[in-house]
mmCIF file of C-alpha atoms in Angstrom:
data_model
loop_
_atom_site.group_PDB
_atom_site.id
_atom_site.type_symbol
_atom_site.label_atom_id
_atom_site.label_comp_id
_atom_site.label_asym_id
_atom_site.label_seq_id
_atom_site.Cartn_x
_atom_site.Cartn_y
_atom_site.Cartn_z
ATOM 1 C CA ARG A 1 -22.083 -1.146 5.220
ATOM 2 C CA TYR A 2 -18.660 -1.178 6.829
ATOM 3 C CA ASP A 3 -17.734 -4.599 8.165
ATOM 4 C CA SER A 4 -14.689 -4.261 10.426
ATOM 5 C CA GLN A 5 -13.892 -7.968 10.634
ATOM 6 C CA GLY A 6 -14.593 -8.448 6.929
ATOM 7 C CA PHE A 7 -12.264 -5.564 6.068
ATOM 8 C CA LYS A 8 -9.450 -7.031 8.183
ATOM 9 C CA LYS A 9 -9.837 -10.418 6.484
ATOM 10 C CA THR A 10 -10.012 -8.715 3.084
ATOM 11 C CA LEU A 11 -6.711 -6.946 3.738
ATOM 12 C CA GLN A 12 -4.949 -10.252 4.286
ATOM 13 C CA MET A 13 -6.421 -11.526 1.013
ATOM 14 C CA LEU A 14 -5.436 -8.349 -0.856
ATOM 15 C CA ARG A 15 -1.753 -8.973 -0.167
ATOM 16 C CA ALA A 16 -1.850 -11.575 -2.960
ATOM 17 C CA LEU A 17 -3.271 -8.971 -5.348
ATOM 18 C CA THR A 18 0.038 -7.091 -5.055
ATOM 19 C CA LYS A 19 1.532 -9.709 -7.414
ATOM 20 C CA GLU A 20 -0.696 -8.533 -10.270
ATOM 21 C CA GLU A 21 1.368 -6.102 -12.333
ATOM 22 C CA LYS A 22 -1.357 -4.434 -14.388
ATOM 23 C CA PRO A 23 -3.288 -1.614 -12.688
ATOM 24 C CA GLN A 24 -6.142 -2.075 -15.168
ATOM 25 C CA ILE A 25 -6.615 -5.530 -13.595
ATOM 26 C CA PHE A 26 -5.786 -5.049 -9.907
ATOM 27 C CA ILE A 27 -7.478 -1.687 -9.301
ATOM 28 C CA PRO A 28 -10.998 -2.776 -10.345
ATOM 29 C CA LYS A 29 -10.561 -5.926 -8.226
ATOM 30 C CA LEU A 30 -9.341 -3.878 -5.264
ATOM 31 C CA SER A 31 -12.298 -1.502 -5.580
ATOM 32 C CA LYS A 32 -14.859 -4.292 -5.851
ATOM 33 C CA ILE A 33 -13.481 -6.303 -2.928
ATOM 34 C CA CYS A 34 -13.309 -3.247 -0.646
ATOM 35 C CA ALA A 35 -16.797 -2.058 -1.619
ATOM 36 C CA LYS A 36 -18.215 -5.373 -0.363
ATOM 37 C CA VAL A 37 -17.018 -4.497 3.151
ATOM 38 C CA GLY A 38 -18.069 -0.835 3.081
ATOM 39 C CA VAL A 39 -14.852 0.849 1.937
ATOM 40 C CA ILE A 40 -14.954 2.972 -1.205
ATOM 41 C CA ILE A 41 -11.718 3.323 -3.181
ATOM 42 C CA THR A 42 -11.188 6.457 -5.260
ATOM 43 C CA LEU A 43 -8.216 7.308 -7.436
ATOM 44 C CA VAL A 44 -6.882 10.776 -8.121
ATOM 45 C CA PRO A 45 -4.080 11.280 -10.637
ATOM 46 C CA ALA A 46 -1.372 13.278 -8.909
ATOM 47 C CA PRO A 47 -0.786 16.713 -10.425
ATOM 48 C CA LYS A 48 2.891 17.569 -10.902
ATOM 49 C CA GLY A 49 4.408 18.553 -7.569
ATOM 50 C CA CYS A 50 1.448 17.357 -5.484
ATOM 51 C CA PRO A 51 2.821 15.901 -2.225
ATOM 52 C CA VAL A 52 -0.264 13.784 -1.364
ATOM 53 C CA SER A 53 -0.125 10.009 -1.695
ATOM 54 C CA GLY A 54 -3.404 9.098 -0.016
ATOM 55 C CA ALA A 55 -6.225 9.968 2.333
ATOM 56 C CA ALA A 56 -8.697 8.114 4.531
ATOM 57 C CA ARG A 57 -11.922 9.277 6.113
ATOM 58 C CA TRP A 58 -15.336 8.160 7.210
ATOM 59 C CA LEU A 59 -18.215 9.361 5.037
ATOM 60 C CA THR A 60 -20.811 8.049 7.491
ATOM 61 C CA SER A 61 -20.611 5.811 10.538
ATOM 62 C CA ASP A 62 -20.831 2.771 8.260
ATOM 63 C CA LYS A 63 -19.106 3.910 5.046
ATOM 64 C CA ALA A 64 -15.381 4.626 4.687
ATOM 65 C CA LEU A 65 -13.353 6.188 1.892
ATOM 66 C CA ILE A 66 -9.749 5.618 0.845
ATOM 67 C CA THR A 67 -8.387 7.960 -1.820
ATOM 68 C CA LEU A 68 -5.097 7.122 -3.496
ATOM 69 C CA SER A 69 -2.919 9.111 -5.852
ATOM 70 C CA ASP A 70 -0.436 7.744 -8.362
ATOM 71 C CA ARG A 71 2.164 10.181 -7.119
ATOM 72 C CA TYR A 72 5.110 7.819 -6.921
ATOM 73 C CA LYS A 73 3.968 5.693 -9.876
ATOM 74 C CA THR A 74 5.320 2.379 -8.552
ATOM 75 C CA ASN A 75 3.572 -0.646 -7.099
ATOM 76 C CA ASP A 76 5.520 -0.631 -3.834
ATOM 77 C CA GLN A 77 4.384 2.925 -3.090
ATOM 78 C CA PHE A 78 0.811 2.314 -4.266
ATOM 79 C CA TRP A 79 0.324 -0.749 -2.053
ATOM 80 C CA PHE A 80 2.071 0.787 0.946
ATOM 81 C CA SER A 81 -0.232 3.828 0.638
ATOM 82 C CA PHE A 82 -3.311 1.605 0.359
ATOM 83 C CA PHE A 83 -2.445 -0.459 3.443
ATOM 84 C CA HIS A 84 -1.392 2.697 5.322
ATOM 85 C CA GLU A 85 -4.810 4.287 4.692
ATOM 86 C CA ALA A 86 -6.516 1.013 5.600
ATOM 87 C CA GLY A 87 -4.563 1.131 8.861
ATOM 88 C CA HIS A 88 -6.070 4.517 9.661
ATOM 89 C CA LEU A 89 -9.579 3.096 9.207
ATOM 90 C CA ILE A 90 -8.858 0.123 11.439
ATOM 91 C CA LEU A 91 -6.773 1.803 14.143
ATOM 92 C CA HIS A 92 -8.051 5.363 14.521
ATOM 93 C CA GLU A 93 -11.115 7.370 15.423
ATOM 94 C CA LYS A 94 -13.835 7.850 12.856
ATOM 95 C CA ARG A 95 -13.956 11.625 13.279
ATOM 96 C CA ILE A 96 -10.404 12.193 12.005
ATOM 97 C CA PHE A 97 -9.659 12.894 8.317
ATOM 98 C CA PHE A 98 -6.188 11.636 7.379
ATOM 99 C CA ILE A 99 -4.258 13.125 4.447
ATOM 100 C CA ASP A 100 -0.780 11.739 3.906
ATOM 101 C CA THR A 101 1.608 14.346 2.582
ATOM 102 C CA GLU A 102 5.336 14.127 1.974
ATOM 103 C CA GLY A 103 7.296 16.311 4.336
ATOM 104 C CA GLN A 104 4.650 16.458 7.059
ATOM 105 C CA LEU A 105 5.641 15.877 10.641
ATOM 106 C CA LYS A 106 4.848 12.315 11.634
ATOM 107 C CA SER A 107 2.133 12.079 14.259
ATOM 108 C CA GLU A 108 1.582 9.050 16.439
ATOM 109 C CA GLU A 109 -1.324 8.041 14.173
ATOM 110 C CA GLU A 110 0.845 8.320 11.051
ATOM 111 C CA ASN A 111 3.559 6.197 12.623
ATOM 112 C CA GLU A 112 0.963 3.601 13.647
ATOM 113 C CA ALA A 113 -0.454 3.486 10.115
ATOM 114 C CA ASP A 114 3.080 3.156 8.687
ATOM 115 C CA THR A 115 3.773 0.234 11.024
ATOM 116 C CA TYR A 116 0.422 -1.361 10.185
ATOM 117 C CA ALA A 117 1.136 -1.179 6.443
ATOM 118 C CA SER A 118 4.696 -2.449 6.856
ATOM 119 C CA ASN A 119 3.590 -5.384 9.007
ATOM 120 C CA ILE A 120 0.683 -6.455 6.840
ATOM 121 C CA LEU A 121 2.842 -6.457 3.711
ATOM 122 C CA ILE A 122 5.849 -8.114 5.360
ATOM 123 C CA SER A 123 5.344 -9.604 8.816
ATOM 124 C CA PRO A 124 7.852 -8.646 11.505
ATOM 125 C CA ASP A 125 9.265 -12.206 11.496
ATOM 126 C CA GLU A 126 9.736 -12.139 7.720
ATOM 127 C CA ALA A 127 11.168 -8.593 7.852
ATOM 128 C CA LYS A 128 14.065 -9.914 9.960
ATOM 129 C CA LYS A 129 15.177 -11.893 6.892
ATOM 130 C CA LEU A 130 15.446 -8.870 4.585
ATOM 131 C CA SER A 131 19.027 -8.019 5.523
ATOM 132 C CA GLY A 132 20.135 -11.492 4.435
ATOM 133 C CA LEU A 133 18.825 -11.007 0.891
ATOM 134 C CA GLY A 134 21.440 -8.451 -0.110
ATOM 135 C CA ALA A 135 21.139 -7.095 -3.636
ATOM 136 C CA ASP A 136 20.496 -10.537 -5.107
ATOM 137 C CA GLU A 137 17.558 -10.344 -7.527
ATOM 138 C CA SER A 138 17.026 -14.096 -7.495
ATOM 139 C CA GLU A 139 16.851 -14.196 -3.678
ATOM 140 C CA ILE A 140 14.455 -11.246 -3.591
ATOM 141 C CA ARG A 141 12.175 -12.912 -6.139
ATOM 142 C CA LYS A 142 12.207 -16.217 -4.200
ATOM 143 C CA PHE A 143 11.503 -14.446 -0.918
ATOM 144 C CA ALA A 144 8.625 -12.461 -2.464
ATOM 145 C CA GLU A 145 7.117 -15.655 -3.871
ATOM 146 C CA LYS A 146 7.498 -17.412 -0.518
ATOM 147 C CA ILE A 147 5.644 -14.697 1.408
ATOM 148 C CA GLY A 148 3.118 -14.055 -1.383
ATOM 149 C CA ILE A 149 3.745 -10.466 -2.475
ATOM 150 C CA ALA A 150 5.289 -8.611 -5.403
ATOM 151 C CA PRO A 151 9.116 -8.456 -5.470
ATOM 152 C CA GLY A 152 8.957 -4.673 -5.974
ATOM 153 C CA ILE A 153 7.465 -4.358 -2.492
ATOM 154 C CA ILE A 154 10.480 -6.183 -1.058
ATOM 155 C CA VAL A 155 12.805 -3.800 -2.919
ATOM 156 C CA GLY A 156 10.885 -0.735 -1.682
ATOM 157 C CA ARG A 157 10.964 -1.949 1.934
ATOM 158 C CA MET A 158 14.678 -2.717 1.725
ATOM 159 C CA GLN A 159 15.284 0.779 0.344
ATOM 160 C CA ARG A 160 13.280 2.409 3.151
ATOM 161 C CA GLU A 161 15.295 0.418 5.681
ATOM 162 C CA LYS A 162 18.559 1.398 3.922
ATOM 163 C CA LEU A 163 19.361 -2.217 3.016
ATOM 164 C CA LEU A 164 19.430 -1.177 -0.662
ATOM 165 C CA VAL A 165 20.299 2.144 -2.242
ATOM 166 C CA TRP A 166 17.390 4.103 -3.768
ATOM 167 C CA LYS A 167 18.957 4.153 -7.222
ATOM 168 C CA SER A 168 19.373 0.389 -7.230
ATOM 169 C CA ASN A 169 19.195 -1.550 -10.466
ATOM 170 C CA LEU A 170 16.627 -3.665 -8.592
ATOM 171 C CA ASN A 171 14.097 -0.873 -9.116
ATOM 172 C CA ARG A 172 13.217 -2.784 -12.283
ATOM 173 C CA LEU A 173 11.368 -5.234 -9.992
ATOM 174 C CA LYS A 174 8.899 -2.451 -9.201
ATOM 175 C CA THR A 175 6.059 -2.122 -11.663
ATOM 176 C CA LYS A 176 4.655 1.137 -12.949
ATOM 177 C CA VAL A 177 1.313 2.324 -11.592
ATOM 178 C CA GLU A 178 -0.226 5.221 -13.469
ATOM 179 C CA PHE A 179 -3.956 5.772 -13.361
ATOM 180 C CA SER A 180 -3.892 6.799 -17.014
ATOM 181 C CA GLN A 181 -3.108 3.144 -17.761
ATOM 182 C CA ILE A 182 -6.514 2.182 -16.417
ATOM 183 C CA ARG A 183 -8.458 4.600 -18.580
ATOM 184 C CA ALA A 184 -6.405 3.744 -21.655
ATOM 185 C CA SER A 185 -7.139 0.010 -21.342
#
C-alpha cells in the first residue's frame, strides 16, 4: 500500500543511491525500496528516437507506478527523471497520468515536478554554490561527496543552468545507464 510519508522519507534516502555507478546494483535496490512504500518501478528500454524519459500514474488509490526509460543513458538524467516522476506522485492529483516527453510544452505540473527533482537532488542552498565550482573536476567531486550525491548529477545540473557547456570534458563524471546492462549482468 502507498505510504505517503514513507515515500517522502525514502526519497531522501535514495539520494545516496545515486552514488552507485552500476545499474545492475542500484536499480534492483531502487525497485525494492519503492515497492515497500507502494510505488512500483518499471523500466522500458527507449526505442531509437523515442522522446519519453518517464511516466507516473496511480494504478489504484493505494498503488503508484513510475516508469523510466534509458533514453538519455546517463545517471544524471536517470535520477532526475526518477525524482521528477516521484514529484508528480507527491504533488499532484491521483487522476492525472503524467508522461514526460522532450519538446512538450511545460505545464505548471511539469515545472513543479522539475523543481521538486532539482531541489531534492541539490537543495536550493547548495545550488547557490554551483557557480563557484567552475569547470574544476576536483571541486565538483568534493562538492558531490559533501552533499551525498554522484558527481555526474552536479555536472548535469550545471549544464542545465548553463554553468558548464553540454560538450564538457566533465561529462566523463556521468555514468552510463543502459537497461541492457541489467539483463546482461
